[in-house]
PDB file of C-alpha atoms in Angstrom:
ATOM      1  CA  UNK A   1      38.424  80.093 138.133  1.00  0.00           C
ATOM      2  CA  UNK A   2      40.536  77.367 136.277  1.00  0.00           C
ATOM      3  CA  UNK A   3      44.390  77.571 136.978  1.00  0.00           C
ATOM      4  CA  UNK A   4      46.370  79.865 134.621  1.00  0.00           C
ATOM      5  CA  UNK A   5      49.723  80.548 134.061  1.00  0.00           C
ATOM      6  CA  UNK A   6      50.060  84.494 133.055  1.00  0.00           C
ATOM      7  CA  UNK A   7      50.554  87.658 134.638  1.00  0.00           C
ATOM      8  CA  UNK A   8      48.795  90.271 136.754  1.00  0.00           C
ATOM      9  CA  UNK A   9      47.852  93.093 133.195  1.00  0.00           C
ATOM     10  CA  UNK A  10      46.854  95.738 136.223  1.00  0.00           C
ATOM     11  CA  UNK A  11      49.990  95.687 137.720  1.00  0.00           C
ATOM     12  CA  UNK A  12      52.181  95.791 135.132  1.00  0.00           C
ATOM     13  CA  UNK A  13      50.184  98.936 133.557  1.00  0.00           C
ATOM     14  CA  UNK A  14      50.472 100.254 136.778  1.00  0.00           C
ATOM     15  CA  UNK A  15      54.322 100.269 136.810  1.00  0.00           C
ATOM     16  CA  UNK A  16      53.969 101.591 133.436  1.00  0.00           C
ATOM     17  CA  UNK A  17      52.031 104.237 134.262  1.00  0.00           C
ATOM     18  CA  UNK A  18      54.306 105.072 137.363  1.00  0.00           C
ATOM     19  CA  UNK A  19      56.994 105.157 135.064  1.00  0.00           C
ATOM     20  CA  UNK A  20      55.772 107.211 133.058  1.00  0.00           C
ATOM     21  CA  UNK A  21      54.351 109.893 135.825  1.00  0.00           C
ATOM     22  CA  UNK A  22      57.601 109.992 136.742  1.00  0.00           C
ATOM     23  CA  UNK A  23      59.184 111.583 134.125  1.00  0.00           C
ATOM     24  CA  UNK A  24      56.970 114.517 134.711  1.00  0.00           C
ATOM     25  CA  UNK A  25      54.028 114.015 132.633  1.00  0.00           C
ATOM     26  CA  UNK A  26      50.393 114.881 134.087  1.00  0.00           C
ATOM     27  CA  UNK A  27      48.336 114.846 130.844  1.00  0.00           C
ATOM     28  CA  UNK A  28      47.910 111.495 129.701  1.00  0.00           C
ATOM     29  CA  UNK A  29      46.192 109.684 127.636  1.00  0.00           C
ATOM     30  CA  UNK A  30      45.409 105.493 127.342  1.00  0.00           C
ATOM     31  CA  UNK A  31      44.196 104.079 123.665  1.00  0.00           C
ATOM     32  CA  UNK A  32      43.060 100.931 124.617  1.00  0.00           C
ATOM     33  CA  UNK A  33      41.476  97.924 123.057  1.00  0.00           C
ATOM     34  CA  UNK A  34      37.516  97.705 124.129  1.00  0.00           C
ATOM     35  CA  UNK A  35      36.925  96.892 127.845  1.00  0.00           C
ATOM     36  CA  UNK A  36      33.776  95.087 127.166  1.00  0.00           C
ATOM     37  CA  UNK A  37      34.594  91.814 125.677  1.00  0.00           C
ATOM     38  CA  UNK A  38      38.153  92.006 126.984  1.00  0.00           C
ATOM     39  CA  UNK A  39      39.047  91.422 130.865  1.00  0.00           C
ATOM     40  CA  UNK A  40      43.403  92.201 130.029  1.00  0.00           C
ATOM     41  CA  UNK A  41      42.233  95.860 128.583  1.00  0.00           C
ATOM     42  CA  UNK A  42      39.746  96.557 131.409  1.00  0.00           C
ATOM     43  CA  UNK A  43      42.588  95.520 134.137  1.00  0.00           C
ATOM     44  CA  UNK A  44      45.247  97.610 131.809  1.00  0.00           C
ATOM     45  CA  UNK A  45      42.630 100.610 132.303  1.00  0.00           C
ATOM     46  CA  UNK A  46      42.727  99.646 135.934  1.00  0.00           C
ATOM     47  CA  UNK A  47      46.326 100.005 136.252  1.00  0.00           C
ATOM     48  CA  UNK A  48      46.197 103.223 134.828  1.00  0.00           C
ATOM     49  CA  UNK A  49      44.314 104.582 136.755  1.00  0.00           C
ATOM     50  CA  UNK A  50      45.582 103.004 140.400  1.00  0.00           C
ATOM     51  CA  UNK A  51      48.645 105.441 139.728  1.00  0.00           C
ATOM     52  CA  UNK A  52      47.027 108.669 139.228  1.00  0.00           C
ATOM     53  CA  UNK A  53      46.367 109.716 143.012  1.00  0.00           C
ATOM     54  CA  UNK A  54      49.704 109.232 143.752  1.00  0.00           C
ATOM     55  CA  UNK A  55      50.319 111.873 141.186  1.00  0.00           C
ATOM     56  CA  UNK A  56      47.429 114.118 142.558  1.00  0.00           C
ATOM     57  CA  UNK A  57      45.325 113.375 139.823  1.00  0.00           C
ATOM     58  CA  UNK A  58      41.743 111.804 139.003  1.00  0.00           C
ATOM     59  CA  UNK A  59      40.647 109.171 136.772  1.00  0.00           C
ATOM     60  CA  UNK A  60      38.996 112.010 134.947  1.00  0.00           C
ATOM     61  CA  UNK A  61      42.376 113.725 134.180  1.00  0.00           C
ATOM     62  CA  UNK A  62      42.619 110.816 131.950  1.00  0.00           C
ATOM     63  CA  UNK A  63      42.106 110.841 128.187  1.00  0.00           C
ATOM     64  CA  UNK A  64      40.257 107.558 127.415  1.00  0.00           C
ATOM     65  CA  UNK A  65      40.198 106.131 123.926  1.00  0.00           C
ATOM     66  CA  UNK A  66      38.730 102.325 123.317  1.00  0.00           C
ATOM     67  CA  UNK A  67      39.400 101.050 119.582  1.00  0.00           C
ATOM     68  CA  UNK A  68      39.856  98.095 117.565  1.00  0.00           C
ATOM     69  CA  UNK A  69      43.430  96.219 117.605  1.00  0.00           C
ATOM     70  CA  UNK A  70      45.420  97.181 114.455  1.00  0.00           C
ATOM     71  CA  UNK A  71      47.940  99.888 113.624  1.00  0.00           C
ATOM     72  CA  UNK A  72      45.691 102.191 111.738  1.00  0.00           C
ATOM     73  CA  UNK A  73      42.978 102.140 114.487  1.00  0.00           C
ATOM     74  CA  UNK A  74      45.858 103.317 117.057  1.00  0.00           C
ATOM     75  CA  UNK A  75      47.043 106.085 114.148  1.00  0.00           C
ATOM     76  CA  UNK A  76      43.363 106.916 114.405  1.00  0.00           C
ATOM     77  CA  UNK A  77      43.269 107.415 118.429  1.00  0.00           C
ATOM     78  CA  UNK A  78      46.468 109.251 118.062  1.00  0.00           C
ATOM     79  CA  UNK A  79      44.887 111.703 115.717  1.00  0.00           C
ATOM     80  CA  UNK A  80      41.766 112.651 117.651  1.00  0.00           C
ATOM     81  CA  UNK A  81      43.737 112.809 121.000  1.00  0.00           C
ATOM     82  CA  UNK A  82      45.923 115.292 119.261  1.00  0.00           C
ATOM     83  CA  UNK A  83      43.420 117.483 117.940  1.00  0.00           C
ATOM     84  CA  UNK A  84      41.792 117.972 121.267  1.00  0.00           C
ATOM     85  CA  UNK A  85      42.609 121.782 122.901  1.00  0.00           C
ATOM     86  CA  UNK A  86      44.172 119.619 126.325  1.00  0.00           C
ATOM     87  CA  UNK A  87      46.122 117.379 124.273  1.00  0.00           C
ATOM     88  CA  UNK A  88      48.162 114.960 126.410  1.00  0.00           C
ATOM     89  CA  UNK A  89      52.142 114.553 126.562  1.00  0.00           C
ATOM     90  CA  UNK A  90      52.175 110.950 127.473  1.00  0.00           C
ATOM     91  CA  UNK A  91      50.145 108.557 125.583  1.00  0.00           C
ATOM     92  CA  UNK A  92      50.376 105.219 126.964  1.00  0.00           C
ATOM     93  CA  UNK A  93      48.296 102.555 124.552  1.00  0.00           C
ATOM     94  CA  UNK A  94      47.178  98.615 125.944  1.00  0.00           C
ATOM     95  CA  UNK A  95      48.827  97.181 123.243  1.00  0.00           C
ATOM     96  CA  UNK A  96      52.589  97.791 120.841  1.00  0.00           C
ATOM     97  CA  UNK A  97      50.209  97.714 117.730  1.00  0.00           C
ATOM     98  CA  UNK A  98      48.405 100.437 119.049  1.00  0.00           C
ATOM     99  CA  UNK A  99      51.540 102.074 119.953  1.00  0.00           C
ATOM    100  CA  UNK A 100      52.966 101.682 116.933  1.00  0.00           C
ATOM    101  CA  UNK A 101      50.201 103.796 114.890  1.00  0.00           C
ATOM    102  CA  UNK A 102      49.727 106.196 117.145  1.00  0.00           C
ATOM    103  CA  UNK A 103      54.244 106.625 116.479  1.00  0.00           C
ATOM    104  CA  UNK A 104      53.723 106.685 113.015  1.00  0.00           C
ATOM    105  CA  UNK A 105      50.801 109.222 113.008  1.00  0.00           C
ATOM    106  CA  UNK A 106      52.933 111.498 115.454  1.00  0.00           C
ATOM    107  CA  UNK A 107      55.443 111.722 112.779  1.00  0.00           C
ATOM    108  CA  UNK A 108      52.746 112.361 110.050  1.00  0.00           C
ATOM    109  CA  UNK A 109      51.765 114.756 112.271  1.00  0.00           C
ATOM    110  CA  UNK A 110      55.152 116.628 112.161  1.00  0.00           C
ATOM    111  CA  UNK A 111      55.154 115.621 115.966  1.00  0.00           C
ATOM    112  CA  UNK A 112      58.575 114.136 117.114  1.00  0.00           C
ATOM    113  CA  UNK A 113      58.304 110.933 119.704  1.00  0.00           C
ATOM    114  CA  UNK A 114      59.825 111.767 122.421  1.00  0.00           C
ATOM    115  CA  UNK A 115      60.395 115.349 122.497  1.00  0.00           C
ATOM    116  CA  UNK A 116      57.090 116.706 121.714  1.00  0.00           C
ATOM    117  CA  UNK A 117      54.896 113.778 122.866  1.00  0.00           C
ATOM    118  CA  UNK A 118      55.628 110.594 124.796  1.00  0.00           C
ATOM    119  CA  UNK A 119      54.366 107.089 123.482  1.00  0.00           C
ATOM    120  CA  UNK A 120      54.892 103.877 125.180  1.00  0.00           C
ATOM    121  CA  UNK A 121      53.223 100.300 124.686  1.00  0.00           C
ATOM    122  CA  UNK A 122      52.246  96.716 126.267  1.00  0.00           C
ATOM    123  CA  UNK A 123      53.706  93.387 125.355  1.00  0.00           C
ATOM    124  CA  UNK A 124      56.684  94.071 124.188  1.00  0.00           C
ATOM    125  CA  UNK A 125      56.643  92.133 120.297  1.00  0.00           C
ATOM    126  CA  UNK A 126      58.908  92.240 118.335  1.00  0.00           C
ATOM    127  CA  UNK A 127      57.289  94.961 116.137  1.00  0.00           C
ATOM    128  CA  UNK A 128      58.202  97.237 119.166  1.00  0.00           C
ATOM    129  CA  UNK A 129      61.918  96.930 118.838  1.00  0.00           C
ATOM    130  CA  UNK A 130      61.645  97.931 115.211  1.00  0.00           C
ATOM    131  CA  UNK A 131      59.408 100.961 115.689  1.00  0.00           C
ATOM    132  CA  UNK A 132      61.356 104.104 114.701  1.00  0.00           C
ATOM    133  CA  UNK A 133      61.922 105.933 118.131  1.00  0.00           C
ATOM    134  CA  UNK A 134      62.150 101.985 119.311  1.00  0.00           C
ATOM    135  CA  UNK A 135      58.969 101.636 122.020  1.00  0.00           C
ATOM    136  CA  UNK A 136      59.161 101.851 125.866  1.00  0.00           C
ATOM    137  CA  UNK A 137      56.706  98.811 126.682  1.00  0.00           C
ATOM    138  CA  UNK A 138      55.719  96.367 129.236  1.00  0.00           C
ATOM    139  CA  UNK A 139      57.798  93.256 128.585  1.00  0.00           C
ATOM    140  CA  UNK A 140      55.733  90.447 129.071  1.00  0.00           C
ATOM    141  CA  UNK A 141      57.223  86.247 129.308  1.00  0.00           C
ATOM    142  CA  UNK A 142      55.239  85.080 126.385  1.00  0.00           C
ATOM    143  CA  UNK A 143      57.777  81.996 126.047  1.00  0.00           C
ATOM    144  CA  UNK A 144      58.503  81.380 129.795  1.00  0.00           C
ATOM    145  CA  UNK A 145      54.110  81.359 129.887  1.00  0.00           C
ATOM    146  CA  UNK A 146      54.148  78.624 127.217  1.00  0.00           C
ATOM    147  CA  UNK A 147      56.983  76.781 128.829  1.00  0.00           C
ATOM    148  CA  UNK A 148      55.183  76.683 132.252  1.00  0.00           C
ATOM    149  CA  UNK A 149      51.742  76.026 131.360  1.00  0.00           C
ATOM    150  CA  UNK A 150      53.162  73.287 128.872  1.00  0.00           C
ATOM    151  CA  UNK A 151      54.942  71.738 131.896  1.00  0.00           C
ATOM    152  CA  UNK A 152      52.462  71.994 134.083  1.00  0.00           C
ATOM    153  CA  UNK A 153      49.963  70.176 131.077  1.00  0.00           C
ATOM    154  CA  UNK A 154      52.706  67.156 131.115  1.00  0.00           C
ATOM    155  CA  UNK A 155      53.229  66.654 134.851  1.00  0.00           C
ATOM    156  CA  UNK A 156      48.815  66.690 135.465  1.00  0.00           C
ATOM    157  CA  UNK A 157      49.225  63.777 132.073  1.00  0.00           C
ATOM    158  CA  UNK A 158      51.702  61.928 133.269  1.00  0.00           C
ATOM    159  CA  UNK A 159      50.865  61.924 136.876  1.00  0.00           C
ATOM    160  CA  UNK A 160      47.912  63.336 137.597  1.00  0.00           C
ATOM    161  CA  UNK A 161      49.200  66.439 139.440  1.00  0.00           C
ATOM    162  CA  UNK A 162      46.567  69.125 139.578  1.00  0.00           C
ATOM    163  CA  UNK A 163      47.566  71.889 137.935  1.00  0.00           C
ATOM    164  CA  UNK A 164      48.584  75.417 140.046  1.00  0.00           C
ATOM    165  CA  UNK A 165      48.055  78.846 138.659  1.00  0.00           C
ATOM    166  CA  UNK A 166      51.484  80.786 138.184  1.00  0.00           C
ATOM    167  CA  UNK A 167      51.758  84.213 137.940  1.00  0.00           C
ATOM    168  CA  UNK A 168      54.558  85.525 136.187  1.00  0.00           C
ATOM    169  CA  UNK A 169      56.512  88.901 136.595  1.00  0.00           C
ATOM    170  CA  UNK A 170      56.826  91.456 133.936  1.00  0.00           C
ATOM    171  CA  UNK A 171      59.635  93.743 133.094  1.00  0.00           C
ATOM    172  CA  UNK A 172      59.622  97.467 131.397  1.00  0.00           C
ATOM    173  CA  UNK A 173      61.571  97.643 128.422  1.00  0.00           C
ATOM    174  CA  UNK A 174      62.766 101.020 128.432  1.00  0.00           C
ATOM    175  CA  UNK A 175      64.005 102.296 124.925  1.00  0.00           C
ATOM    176  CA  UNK A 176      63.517 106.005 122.807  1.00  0.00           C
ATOM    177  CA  UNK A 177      59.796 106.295 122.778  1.00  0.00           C
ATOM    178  CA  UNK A 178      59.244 107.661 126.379  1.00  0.00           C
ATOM    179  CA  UNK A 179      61.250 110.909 127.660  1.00  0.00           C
ATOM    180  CA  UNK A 180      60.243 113.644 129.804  1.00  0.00           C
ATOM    181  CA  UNK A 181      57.536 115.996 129.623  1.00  0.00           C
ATOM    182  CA  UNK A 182      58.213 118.905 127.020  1.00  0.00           C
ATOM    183  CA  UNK A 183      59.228 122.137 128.478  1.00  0.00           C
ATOM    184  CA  UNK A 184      56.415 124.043 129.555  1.00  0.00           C
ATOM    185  CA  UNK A 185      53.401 121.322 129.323  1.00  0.00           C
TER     186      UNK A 185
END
């Protein structure tokens, strides 16, 4: 593995998930990007899924939608989790793209974000803070990873350090998009 400077995607979704369990919901639901061909979805999936025993449930409590990146795919994954007869009260998506479709279907939907239906996101863009509720996401250090591995790039140039993987800490951004679970779900 070559050095890296980044941060650990299963964790983070973890805490997100955690979070989220802990405002009462036990039906949820991930839209995700596709596992396959990318290793931060599959660990985001991972995440997940480490916090559901704690919660007494199984990975197959889990609603499970891969899709393309873009807002109308995650509108799309809203939709179809919505029409299902178990539909969740959480949806947590791998992505603030993602997120943001599957807000603005909810409200074409007639569905209100949070009350009726929880939504939160991952990486924590700036598109996130505009979203209408505003999005409860994983905050990740894009600029403090660009500093460091640009640092680290200099110092191996000008001196020939090797360069050491970093691993950076995340944050939740907590705003309007995630509340606790409607009355009676």
């Amino acid at each position: 593995a070559r050095p890296s400077v980044g941060y650990d995607n299963r964790l983070a979704m973890r805490r997100m998930a955690e979070e989220v369990l802990r405002q009462g919901h036990r039906r949820l639901a991930l839209i995700s990007a596709e596992i396959a061909t990318n290793d931060r979805a599959a660990a985001r999936l991972l995440g997940v899924q480490d916090a559901l025993p704690d919660a007494g449930l199984t990975n197959a409590d889990l609603a499970f939608i891969e899709t393309h990146y873009g807002i109308e795919a995650g509108a799309n994954a809203f939709a179809d989790l919505m029409r299902r007869p178990d539909r969740p009260t959480a949806v947590l998506c791998g992505n603030d793209v993602l997120a943001v479709g599957a807000v603005g279907q909810a409200r074409d939907m007639g569905l209100n974000v949070p009350d009726d239906v929880s939504i939160v996101g991952f990486d924590d863009i700036e598109l996130a803070q505009v979203a209408f509720p505003k999005l409860t996401t994983v905050h990740v250090p894009h600029r403090e990873m660009g500093r460091e591995a640009a640092r680290a790039l200099v110092t191996a140039l000008q001196d020939g350090t090797p360069i050491k993987g970093l691993e950076l800490a995340t944050e939740l951004s907590m705003r309007e998009s995630l509340g606790l679970v409607p009355e009676g779900r």
